[in-house]
mmCIF file of C-alpha atoms in Angstrom:
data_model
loop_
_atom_site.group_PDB
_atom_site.id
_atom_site.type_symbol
_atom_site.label_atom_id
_atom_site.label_comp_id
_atom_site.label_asym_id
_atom_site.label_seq_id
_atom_site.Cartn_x
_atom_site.Cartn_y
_atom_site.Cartn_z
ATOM 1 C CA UNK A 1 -6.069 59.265 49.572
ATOM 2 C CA UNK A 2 -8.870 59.320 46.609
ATOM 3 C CA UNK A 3 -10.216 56.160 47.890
ATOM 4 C CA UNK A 4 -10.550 57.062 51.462
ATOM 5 C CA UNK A 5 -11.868 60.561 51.053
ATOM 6 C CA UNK A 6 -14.080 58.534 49.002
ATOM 7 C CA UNK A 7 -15.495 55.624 51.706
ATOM 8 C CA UNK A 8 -15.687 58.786 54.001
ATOM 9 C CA UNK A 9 -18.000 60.480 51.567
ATOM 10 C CA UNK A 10 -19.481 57.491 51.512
ATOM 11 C CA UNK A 11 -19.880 56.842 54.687
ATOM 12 C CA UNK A 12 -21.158 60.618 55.680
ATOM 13 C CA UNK A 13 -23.544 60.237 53.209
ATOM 14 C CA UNK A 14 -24.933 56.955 54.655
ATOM 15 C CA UNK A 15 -25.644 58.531 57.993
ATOM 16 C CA UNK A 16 -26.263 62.000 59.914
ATOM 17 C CA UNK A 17 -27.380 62.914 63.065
ATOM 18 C CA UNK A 18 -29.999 65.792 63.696
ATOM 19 C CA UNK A 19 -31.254 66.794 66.658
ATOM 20 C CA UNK A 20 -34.593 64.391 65.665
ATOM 21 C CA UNK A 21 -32.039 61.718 65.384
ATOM 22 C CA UNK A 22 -30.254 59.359 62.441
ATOM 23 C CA UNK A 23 -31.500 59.344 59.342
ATOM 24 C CA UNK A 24 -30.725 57.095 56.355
ATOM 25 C CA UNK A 25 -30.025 58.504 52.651
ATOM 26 C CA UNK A 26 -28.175 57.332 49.694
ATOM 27 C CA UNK A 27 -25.344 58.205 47.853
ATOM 28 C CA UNK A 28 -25.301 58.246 43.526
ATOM 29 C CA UNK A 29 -22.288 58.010 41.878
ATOM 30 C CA UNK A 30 -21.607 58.953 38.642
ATOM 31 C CA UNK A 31 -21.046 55.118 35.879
ATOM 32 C CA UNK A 32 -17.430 54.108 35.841
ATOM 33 C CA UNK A 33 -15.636 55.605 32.630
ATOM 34 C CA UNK A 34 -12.808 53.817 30.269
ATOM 35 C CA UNK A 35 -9.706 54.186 32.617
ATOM 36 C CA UNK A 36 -11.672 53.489 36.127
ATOM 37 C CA UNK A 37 -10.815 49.746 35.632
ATOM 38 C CA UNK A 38 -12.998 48.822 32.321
ATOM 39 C CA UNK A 39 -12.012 46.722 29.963
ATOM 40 C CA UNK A 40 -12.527 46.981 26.046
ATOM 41 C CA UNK A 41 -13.407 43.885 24.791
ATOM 42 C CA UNK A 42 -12.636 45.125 21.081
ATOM 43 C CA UNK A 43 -9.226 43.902 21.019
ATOM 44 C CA UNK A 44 -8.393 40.605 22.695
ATOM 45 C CA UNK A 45 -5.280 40.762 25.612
ATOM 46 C CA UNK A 46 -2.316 39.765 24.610
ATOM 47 C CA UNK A 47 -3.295 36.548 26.827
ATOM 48 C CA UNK A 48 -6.100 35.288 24.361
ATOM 49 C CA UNK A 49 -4.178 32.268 23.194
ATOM 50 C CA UNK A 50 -7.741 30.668 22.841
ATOM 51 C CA UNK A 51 -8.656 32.781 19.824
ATOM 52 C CA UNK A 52 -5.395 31.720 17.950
ATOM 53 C CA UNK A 53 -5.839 27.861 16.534
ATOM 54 C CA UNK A 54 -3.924 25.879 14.387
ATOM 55 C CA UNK A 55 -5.338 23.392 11.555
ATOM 56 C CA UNK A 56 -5.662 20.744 10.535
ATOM 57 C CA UNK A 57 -5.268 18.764 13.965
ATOM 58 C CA UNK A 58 -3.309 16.493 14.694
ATOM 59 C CA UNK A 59 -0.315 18.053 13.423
ATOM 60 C CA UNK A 60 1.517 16.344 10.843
ATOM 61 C CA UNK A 61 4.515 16.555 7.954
ATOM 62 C CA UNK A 62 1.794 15.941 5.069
ATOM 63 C CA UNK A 63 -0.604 18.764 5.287
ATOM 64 C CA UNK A 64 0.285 22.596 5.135
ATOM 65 C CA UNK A 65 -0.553 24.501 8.700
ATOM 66 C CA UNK A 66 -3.031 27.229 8.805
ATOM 67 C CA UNK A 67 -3.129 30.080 11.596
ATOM 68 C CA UNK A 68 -6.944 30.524 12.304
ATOM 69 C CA UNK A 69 -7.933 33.129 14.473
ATOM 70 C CA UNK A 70 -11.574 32.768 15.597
ATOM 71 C CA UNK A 71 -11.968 30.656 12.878
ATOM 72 C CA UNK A 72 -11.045 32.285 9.995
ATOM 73 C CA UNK A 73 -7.619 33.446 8.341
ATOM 74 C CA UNK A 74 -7.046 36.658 9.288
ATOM 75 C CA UNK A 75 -6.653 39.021 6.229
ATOM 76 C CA UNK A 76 -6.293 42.685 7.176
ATOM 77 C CA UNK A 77 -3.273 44.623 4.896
ATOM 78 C CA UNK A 78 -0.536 44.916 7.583
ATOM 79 C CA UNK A 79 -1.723 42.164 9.439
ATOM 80 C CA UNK A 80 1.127 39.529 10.374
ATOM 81 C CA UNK A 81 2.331 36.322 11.005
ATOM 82 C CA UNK A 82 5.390 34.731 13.161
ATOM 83 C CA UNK A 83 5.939 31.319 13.149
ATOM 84 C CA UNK A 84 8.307 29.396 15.811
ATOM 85 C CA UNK A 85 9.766 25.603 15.592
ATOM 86 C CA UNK A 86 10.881 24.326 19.139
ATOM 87 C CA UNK A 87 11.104 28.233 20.421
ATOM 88 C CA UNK A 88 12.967 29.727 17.550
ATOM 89 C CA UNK A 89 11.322 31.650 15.106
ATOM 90 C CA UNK A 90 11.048 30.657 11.400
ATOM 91 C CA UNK A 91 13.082 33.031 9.234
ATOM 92 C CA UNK A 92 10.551 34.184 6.439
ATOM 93 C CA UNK A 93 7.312 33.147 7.519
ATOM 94 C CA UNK A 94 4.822 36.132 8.106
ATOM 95 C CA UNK A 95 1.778 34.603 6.724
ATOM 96 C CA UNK A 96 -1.364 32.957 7.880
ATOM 97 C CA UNK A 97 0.339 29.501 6.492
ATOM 98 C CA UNK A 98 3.138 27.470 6.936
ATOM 99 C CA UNK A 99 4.350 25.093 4.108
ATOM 100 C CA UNK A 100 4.811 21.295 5.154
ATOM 101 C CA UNK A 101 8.501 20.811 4.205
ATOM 102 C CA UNK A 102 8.926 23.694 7.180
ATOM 103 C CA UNK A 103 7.259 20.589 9.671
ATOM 104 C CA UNK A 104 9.357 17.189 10.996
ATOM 105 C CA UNK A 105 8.003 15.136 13.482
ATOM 106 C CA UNK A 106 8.478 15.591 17.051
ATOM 107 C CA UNK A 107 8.522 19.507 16.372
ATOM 108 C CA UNK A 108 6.630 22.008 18.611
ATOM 109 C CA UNK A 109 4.873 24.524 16.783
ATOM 110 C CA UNK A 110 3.104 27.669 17.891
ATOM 111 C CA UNK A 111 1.979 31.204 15.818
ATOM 112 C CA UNK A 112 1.830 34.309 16.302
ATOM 113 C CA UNK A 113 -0.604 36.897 15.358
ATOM 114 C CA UNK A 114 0.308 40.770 15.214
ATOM 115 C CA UNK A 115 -2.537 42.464 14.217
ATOM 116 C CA UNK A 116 -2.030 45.531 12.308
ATOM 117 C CA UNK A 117 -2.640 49.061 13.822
ATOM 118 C CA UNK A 118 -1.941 47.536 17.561
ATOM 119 C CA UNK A 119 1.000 46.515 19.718
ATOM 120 C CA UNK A 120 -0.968 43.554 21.263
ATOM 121 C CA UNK A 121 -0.561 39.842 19.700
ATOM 122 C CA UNK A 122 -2.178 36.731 19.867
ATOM 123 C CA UNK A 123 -0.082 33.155 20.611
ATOM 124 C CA UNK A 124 -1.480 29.815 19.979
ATOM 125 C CA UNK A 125 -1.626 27.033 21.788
ATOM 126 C CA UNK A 126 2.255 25.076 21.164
ATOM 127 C CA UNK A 127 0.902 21.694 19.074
ATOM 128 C CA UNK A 128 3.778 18.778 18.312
ATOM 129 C CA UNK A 129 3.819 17.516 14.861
ATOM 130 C CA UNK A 130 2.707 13.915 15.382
ATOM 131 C CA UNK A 131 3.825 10.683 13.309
ATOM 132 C CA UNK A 132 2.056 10.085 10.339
ATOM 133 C CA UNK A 133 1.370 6.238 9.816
ATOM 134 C CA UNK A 134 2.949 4.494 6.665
ATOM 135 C CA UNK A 135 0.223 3.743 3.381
ATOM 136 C CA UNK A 136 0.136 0.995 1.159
ATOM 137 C CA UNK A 137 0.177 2.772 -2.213
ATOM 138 C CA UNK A 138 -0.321 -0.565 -4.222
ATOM 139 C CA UNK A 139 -0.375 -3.842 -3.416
ATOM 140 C CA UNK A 140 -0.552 -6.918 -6.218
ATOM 141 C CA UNK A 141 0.115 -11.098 -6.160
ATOM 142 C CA UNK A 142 3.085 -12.353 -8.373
ATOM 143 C CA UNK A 143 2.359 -14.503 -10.818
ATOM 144 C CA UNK A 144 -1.292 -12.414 -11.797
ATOM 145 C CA UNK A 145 -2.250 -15.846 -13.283
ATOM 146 C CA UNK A 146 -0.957 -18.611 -10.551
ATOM 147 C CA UNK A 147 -1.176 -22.463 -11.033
ATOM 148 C CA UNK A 148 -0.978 -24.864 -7.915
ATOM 149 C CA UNK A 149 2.605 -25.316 -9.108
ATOM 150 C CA UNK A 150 3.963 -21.920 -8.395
ATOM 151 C CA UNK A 151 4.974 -19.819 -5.543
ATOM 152 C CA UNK A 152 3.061 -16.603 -5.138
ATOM 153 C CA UNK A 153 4.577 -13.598 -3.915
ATOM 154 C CA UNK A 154 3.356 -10.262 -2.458
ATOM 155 C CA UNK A 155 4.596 -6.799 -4.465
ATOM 156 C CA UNK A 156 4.003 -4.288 -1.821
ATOM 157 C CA UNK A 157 4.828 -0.390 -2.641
ATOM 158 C CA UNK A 158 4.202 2.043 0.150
ATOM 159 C CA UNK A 159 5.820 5.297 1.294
ATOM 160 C CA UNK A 160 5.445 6.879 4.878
ATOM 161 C CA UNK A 161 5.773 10.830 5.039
ATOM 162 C CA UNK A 162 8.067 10.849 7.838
ATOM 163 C CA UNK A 163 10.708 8.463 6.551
ATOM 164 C CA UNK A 164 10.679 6.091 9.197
ATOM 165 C CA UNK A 165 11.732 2.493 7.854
ATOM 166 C CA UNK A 166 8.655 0.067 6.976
ATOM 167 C CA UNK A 167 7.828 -3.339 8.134
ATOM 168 C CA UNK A 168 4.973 -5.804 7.032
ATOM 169 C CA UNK A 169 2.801 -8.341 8.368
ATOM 170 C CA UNK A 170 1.471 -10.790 5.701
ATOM 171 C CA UNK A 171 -1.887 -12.941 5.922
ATOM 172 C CA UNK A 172 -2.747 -15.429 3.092
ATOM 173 C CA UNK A 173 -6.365 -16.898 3.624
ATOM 174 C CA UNK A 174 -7.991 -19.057 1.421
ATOM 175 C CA UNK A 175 -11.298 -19.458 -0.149
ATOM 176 C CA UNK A 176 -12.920 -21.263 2.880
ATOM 177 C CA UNK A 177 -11.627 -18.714 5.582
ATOM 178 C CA UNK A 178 -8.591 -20.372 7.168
ATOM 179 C CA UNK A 179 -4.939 -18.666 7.138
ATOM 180 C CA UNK A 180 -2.844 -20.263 4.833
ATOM 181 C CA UNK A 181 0.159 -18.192 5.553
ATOM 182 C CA UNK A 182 2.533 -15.298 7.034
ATOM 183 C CA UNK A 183 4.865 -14.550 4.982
ATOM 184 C CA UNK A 184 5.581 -12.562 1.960
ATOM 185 C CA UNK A 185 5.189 -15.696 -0.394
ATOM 186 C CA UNK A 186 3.413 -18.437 -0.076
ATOM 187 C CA UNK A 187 3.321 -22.196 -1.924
ATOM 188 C CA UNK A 188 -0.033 -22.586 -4.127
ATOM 189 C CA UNK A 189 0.618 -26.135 -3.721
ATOM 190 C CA UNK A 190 -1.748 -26.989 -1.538
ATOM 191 C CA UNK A 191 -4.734 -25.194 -2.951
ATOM 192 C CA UNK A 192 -6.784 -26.348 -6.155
ATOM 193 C CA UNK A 193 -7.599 -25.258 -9.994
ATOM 194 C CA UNK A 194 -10.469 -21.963 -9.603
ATOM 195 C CA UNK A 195 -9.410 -21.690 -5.820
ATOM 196 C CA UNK A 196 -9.017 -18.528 -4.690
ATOM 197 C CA UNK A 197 -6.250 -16.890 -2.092
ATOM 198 C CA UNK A 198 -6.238 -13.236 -0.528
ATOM 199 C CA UNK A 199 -3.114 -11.767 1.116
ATOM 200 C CA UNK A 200 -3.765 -9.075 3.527
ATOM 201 C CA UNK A 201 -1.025 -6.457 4.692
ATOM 202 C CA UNK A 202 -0.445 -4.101 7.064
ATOM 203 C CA UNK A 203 2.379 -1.804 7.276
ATOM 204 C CA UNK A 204 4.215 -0.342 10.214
ATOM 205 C CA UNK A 205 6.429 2.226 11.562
ATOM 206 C CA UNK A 206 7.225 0.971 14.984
ATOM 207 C CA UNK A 207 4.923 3.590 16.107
ATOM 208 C CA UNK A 208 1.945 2.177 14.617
ATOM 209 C CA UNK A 209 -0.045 0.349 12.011
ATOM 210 C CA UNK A 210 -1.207 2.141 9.236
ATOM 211 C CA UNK A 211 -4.485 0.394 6.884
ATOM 212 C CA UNK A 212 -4.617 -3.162 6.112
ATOM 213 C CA UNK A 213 -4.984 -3.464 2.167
ATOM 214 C CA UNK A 214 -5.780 -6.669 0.239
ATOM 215 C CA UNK A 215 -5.274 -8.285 -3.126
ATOM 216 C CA UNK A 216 -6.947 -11.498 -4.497
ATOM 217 C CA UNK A 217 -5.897 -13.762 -6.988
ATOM 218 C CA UNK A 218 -7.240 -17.199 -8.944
ATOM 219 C CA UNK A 219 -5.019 -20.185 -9.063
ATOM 220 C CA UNK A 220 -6.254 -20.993 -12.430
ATOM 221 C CA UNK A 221 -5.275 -24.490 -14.974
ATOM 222 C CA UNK A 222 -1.988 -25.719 -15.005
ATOM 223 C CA UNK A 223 -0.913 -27.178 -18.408
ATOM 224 C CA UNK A 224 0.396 -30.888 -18.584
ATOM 225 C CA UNK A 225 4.191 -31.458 -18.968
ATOM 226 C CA UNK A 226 6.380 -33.536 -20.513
ATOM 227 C CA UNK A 227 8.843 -35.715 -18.619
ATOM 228 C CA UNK A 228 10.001 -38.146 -20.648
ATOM 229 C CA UNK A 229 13.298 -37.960 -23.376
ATOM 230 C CA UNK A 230 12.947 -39.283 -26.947
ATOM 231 C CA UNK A 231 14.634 -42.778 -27.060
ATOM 232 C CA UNK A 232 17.015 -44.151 -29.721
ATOM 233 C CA UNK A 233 16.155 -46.622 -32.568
ATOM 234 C CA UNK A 234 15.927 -50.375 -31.801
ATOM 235 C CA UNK A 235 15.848 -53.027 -34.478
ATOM 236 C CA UNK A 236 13.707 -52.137 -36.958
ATOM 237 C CA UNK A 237 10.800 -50.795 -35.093
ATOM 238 C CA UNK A 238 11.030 -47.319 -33.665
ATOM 239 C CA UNK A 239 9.368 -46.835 -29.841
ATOM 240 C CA UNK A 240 8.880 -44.006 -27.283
ATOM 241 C CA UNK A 241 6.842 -44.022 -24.277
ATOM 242 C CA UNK A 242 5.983 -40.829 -23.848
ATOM 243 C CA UNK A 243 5.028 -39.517 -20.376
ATOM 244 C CA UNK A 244 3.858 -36.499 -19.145
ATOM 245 C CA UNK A 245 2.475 -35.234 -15.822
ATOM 246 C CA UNK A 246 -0.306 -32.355 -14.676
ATOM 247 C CA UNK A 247 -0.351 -30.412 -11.049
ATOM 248 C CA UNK A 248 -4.409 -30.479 -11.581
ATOM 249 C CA UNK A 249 -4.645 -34.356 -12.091
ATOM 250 C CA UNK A 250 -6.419 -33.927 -14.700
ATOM 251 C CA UNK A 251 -6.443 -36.215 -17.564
ATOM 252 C CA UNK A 252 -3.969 -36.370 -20.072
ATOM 253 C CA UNK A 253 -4.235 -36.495 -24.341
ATOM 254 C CA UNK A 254 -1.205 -37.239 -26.235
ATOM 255 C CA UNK A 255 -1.049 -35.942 -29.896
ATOM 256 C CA UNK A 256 1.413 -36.576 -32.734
ATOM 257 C CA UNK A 257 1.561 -33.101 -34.796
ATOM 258 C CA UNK A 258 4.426 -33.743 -36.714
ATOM 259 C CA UNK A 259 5.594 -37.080 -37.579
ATOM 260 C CA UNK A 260 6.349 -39.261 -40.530
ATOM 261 C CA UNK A 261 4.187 -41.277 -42.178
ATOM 262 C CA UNK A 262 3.117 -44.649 -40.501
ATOM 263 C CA UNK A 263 4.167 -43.550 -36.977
ATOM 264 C CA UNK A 264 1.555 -43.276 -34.168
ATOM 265 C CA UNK A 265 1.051 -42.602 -30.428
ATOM 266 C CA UNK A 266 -1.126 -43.875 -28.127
ATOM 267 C CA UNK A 267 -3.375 -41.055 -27.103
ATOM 268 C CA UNK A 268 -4.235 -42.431 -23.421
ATOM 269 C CA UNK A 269 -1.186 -43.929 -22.887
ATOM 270 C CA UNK A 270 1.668 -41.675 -24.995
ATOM 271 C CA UNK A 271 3.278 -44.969 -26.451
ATOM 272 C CA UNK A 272 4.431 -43.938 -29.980
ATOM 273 C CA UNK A 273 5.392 -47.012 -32.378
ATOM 274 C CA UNK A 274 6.825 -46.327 -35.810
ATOM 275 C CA UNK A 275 7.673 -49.747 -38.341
ATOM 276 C CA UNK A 276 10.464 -48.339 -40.872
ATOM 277 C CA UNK A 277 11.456 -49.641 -44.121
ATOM 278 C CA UNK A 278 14.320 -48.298 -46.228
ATOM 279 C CA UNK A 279 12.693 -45.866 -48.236
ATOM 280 C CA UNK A 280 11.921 -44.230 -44.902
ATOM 281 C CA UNK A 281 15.302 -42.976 -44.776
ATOM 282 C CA UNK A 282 16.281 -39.277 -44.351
ATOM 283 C CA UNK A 283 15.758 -36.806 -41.324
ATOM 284 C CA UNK A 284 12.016 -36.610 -39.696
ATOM 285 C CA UNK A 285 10.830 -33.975 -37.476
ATOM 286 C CA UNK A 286 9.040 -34.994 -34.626
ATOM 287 C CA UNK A 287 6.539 -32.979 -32.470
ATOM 288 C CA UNK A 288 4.352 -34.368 -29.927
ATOM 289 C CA UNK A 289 1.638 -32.802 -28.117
ATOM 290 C CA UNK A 290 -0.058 -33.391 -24.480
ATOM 291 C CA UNK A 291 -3.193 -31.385 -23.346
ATOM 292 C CA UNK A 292 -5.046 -31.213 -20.737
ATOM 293 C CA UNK A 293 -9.478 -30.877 -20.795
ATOM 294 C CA UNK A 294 -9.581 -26.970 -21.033
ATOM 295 C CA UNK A 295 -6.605 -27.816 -24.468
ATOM 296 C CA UNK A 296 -3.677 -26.462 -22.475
ATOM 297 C CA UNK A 297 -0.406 -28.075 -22.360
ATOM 298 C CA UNK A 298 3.043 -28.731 -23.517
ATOM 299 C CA UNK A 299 5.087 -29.588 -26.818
ATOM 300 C CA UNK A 300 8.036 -31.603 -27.777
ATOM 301 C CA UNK A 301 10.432 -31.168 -30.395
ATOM 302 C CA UNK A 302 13.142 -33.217 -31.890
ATOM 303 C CA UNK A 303 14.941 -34.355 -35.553
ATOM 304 C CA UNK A 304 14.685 -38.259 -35.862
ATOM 305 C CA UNK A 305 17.711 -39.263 -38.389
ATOM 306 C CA UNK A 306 17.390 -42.078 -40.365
ATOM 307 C CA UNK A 307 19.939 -43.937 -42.282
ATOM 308 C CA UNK A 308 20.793 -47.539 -43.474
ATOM 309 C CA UNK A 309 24.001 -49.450 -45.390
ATOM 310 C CA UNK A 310 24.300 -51.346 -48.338
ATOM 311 C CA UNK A 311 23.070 -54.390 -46.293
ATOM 312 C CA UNK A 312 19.121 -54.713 -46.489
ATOM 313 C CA UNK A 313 18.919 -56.097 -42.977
ATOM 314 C CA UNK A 314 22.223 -53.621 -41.598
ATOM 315 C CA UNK A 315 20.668 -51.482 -38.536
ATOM 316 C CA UNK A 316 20.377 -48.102 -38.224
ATOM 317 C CA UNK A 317 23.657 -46.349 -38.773
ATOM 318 C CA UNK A 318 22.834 -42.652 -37.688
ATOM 319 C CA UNK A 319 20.755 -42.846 -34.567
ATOM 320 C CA UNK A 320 21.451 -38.976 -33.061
ATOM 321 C CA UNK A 321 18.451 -37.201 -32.044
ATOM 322 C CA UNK A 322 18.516 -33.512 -31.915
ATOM 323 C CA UNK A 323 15.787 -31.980 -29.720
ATOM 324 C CA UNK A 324 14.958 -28.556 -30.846
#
């Protein structure tokens, strides 16, 4: 054989006897040539998966995948691309890039690089397509101007790329720190005119949570109302005790705006008195007014018929009242 004429060469050349004895000498061989077992390093083996990347990382259904190979985007004419989802290949895809609606989570993804002007290829590392955590794409409290009175409610919109359902959990803190609630509405009740509430969300997948988003809101005044009905006429002296009532406790005005002449109203106490006479007959519209401090509150409307008979002292003989 080659090789073992050759270690006999080598091994004659090492040592020879003379008649003066052995003597010692060396042996040069010519530098190994392409073919004697060297490798070119100007084409990578077919086994240089390393070179071959995928990005972004982590692999997921909202961004578009890009073959890299050391580094860069190959972009040779005649160079090309195979793509393959779960070990089949991807009809149509021969480029450096792979569009997003090709990728659904839970898919194993891997590219292949045929270089042109060479048989050998390059495969990536396989890389699953991860899930992509759900986003809060707005967030805003129900009513945008709250009084203590009313219930406020959390309008969530959000939208997660894989399609996987969404669930919520709510935190309502007030001003001073401490959770007031955790649910999707919440009572202003218990909180107070210029307090203000936060809710915090966070959404999830069942796979995970994705950012917590917040939205603030102001309980601001709540305007006095009216409880009471207007009464019916009595003798010859017309009376209504107004009463009215306001979530802030704040105090109260009462206010005749419309009325007819002679009739008044308390403005503490909302007691309106009217004395009649007969020349007082006819139809009256009556508005009454409560406000609070900050000249917020509520109105009252009605039509106060009045009608007598031919007998001076007869009562009252139309004594409907109409609210509007």
């Amino acid at each position: 054989m080659v090789l073992g004429g050759l270690a006999a060469l080598a091994l004659s050349g090492v040592f020879f006897f003379s008649q003066s004895g052995p003597k010692e000498t060396s042996l040069r061989l010519p530098p190994p040539k392409q073919g004697w077992g060297y490798v070119s390093q100007s084409r990578p083996a077919p086994s240089g998966s390393k070179n071959l990347t995928l990005s972004p990382l982590p692999l997921t259904v909202e961004n578009d995948l890009s073959a890299l190979y050391e580094g860069a985007e190959p972009a040779n004419p005649g160079d090309r691309f195979e793509w393959e989802r779960n070990g089949a290949i991807i009809p149509g895809e021969e480029s450096a890039k792979l569009k997003k609606n090709q990728l659904r989570k839970g898919d194993s993804i891997r590219a292949r690089f045929i270089p042109a002007g060479g048989p050998e290829s390059v495969v990536s590392v396989p890389e699953v397509v991860e899930n992509t955590l759900p986003r809060i794409t707005s967030i805003k409290i129900e009513p945008s101007l709250p009084t203590k009175k009313d219930t406020l409610m959390a309008k969530v919109e959000a939208f997660d790329a894989d399609g996987d359902p969404i669930s919520y959990t709510w935190r309502w803190i007030k001003g001073d720190g401490s959770v007031a609630g955790n649910e999707a509405s919440f009572s202003a009740s218990t909180l107070s005119k210029n307090d203000q509430v936060t809710v915090e969300v966070v959404p999830s997948d069942g796979q995970g949570q994705g950012s917590l988003m917040r939205a603030s809101v102001k309980i601001v005044n709540a305007q006095p109302r009216i409880t009471s009905a207007p009464t019916p006429f009595s003798g010859k002296e017309y009376s209504y005790q107004v009463t009215a009532e306001d979530p802030d406790k704040d105090s109260i005005t009462f206010t005749l705006t419309k009325s007819p002449p002679g009739m008044t109203i308390d403005q503490k106490t909302g007691l309106i008195k009217w004395v009649f006479t007969e020349k007082d007959a006819g139809n009256h519209p009556i508005e009454i007014r409560v406000s609070d401090p900050e000249g917020e509150g509520d109105i009252q409307s009605f039509m106060l018929p009045l009608s007598f008979t031919t007998t001076p002292a007869a009562s009252l003989t139309s004594a409907s009242i109409a609210e509007k």
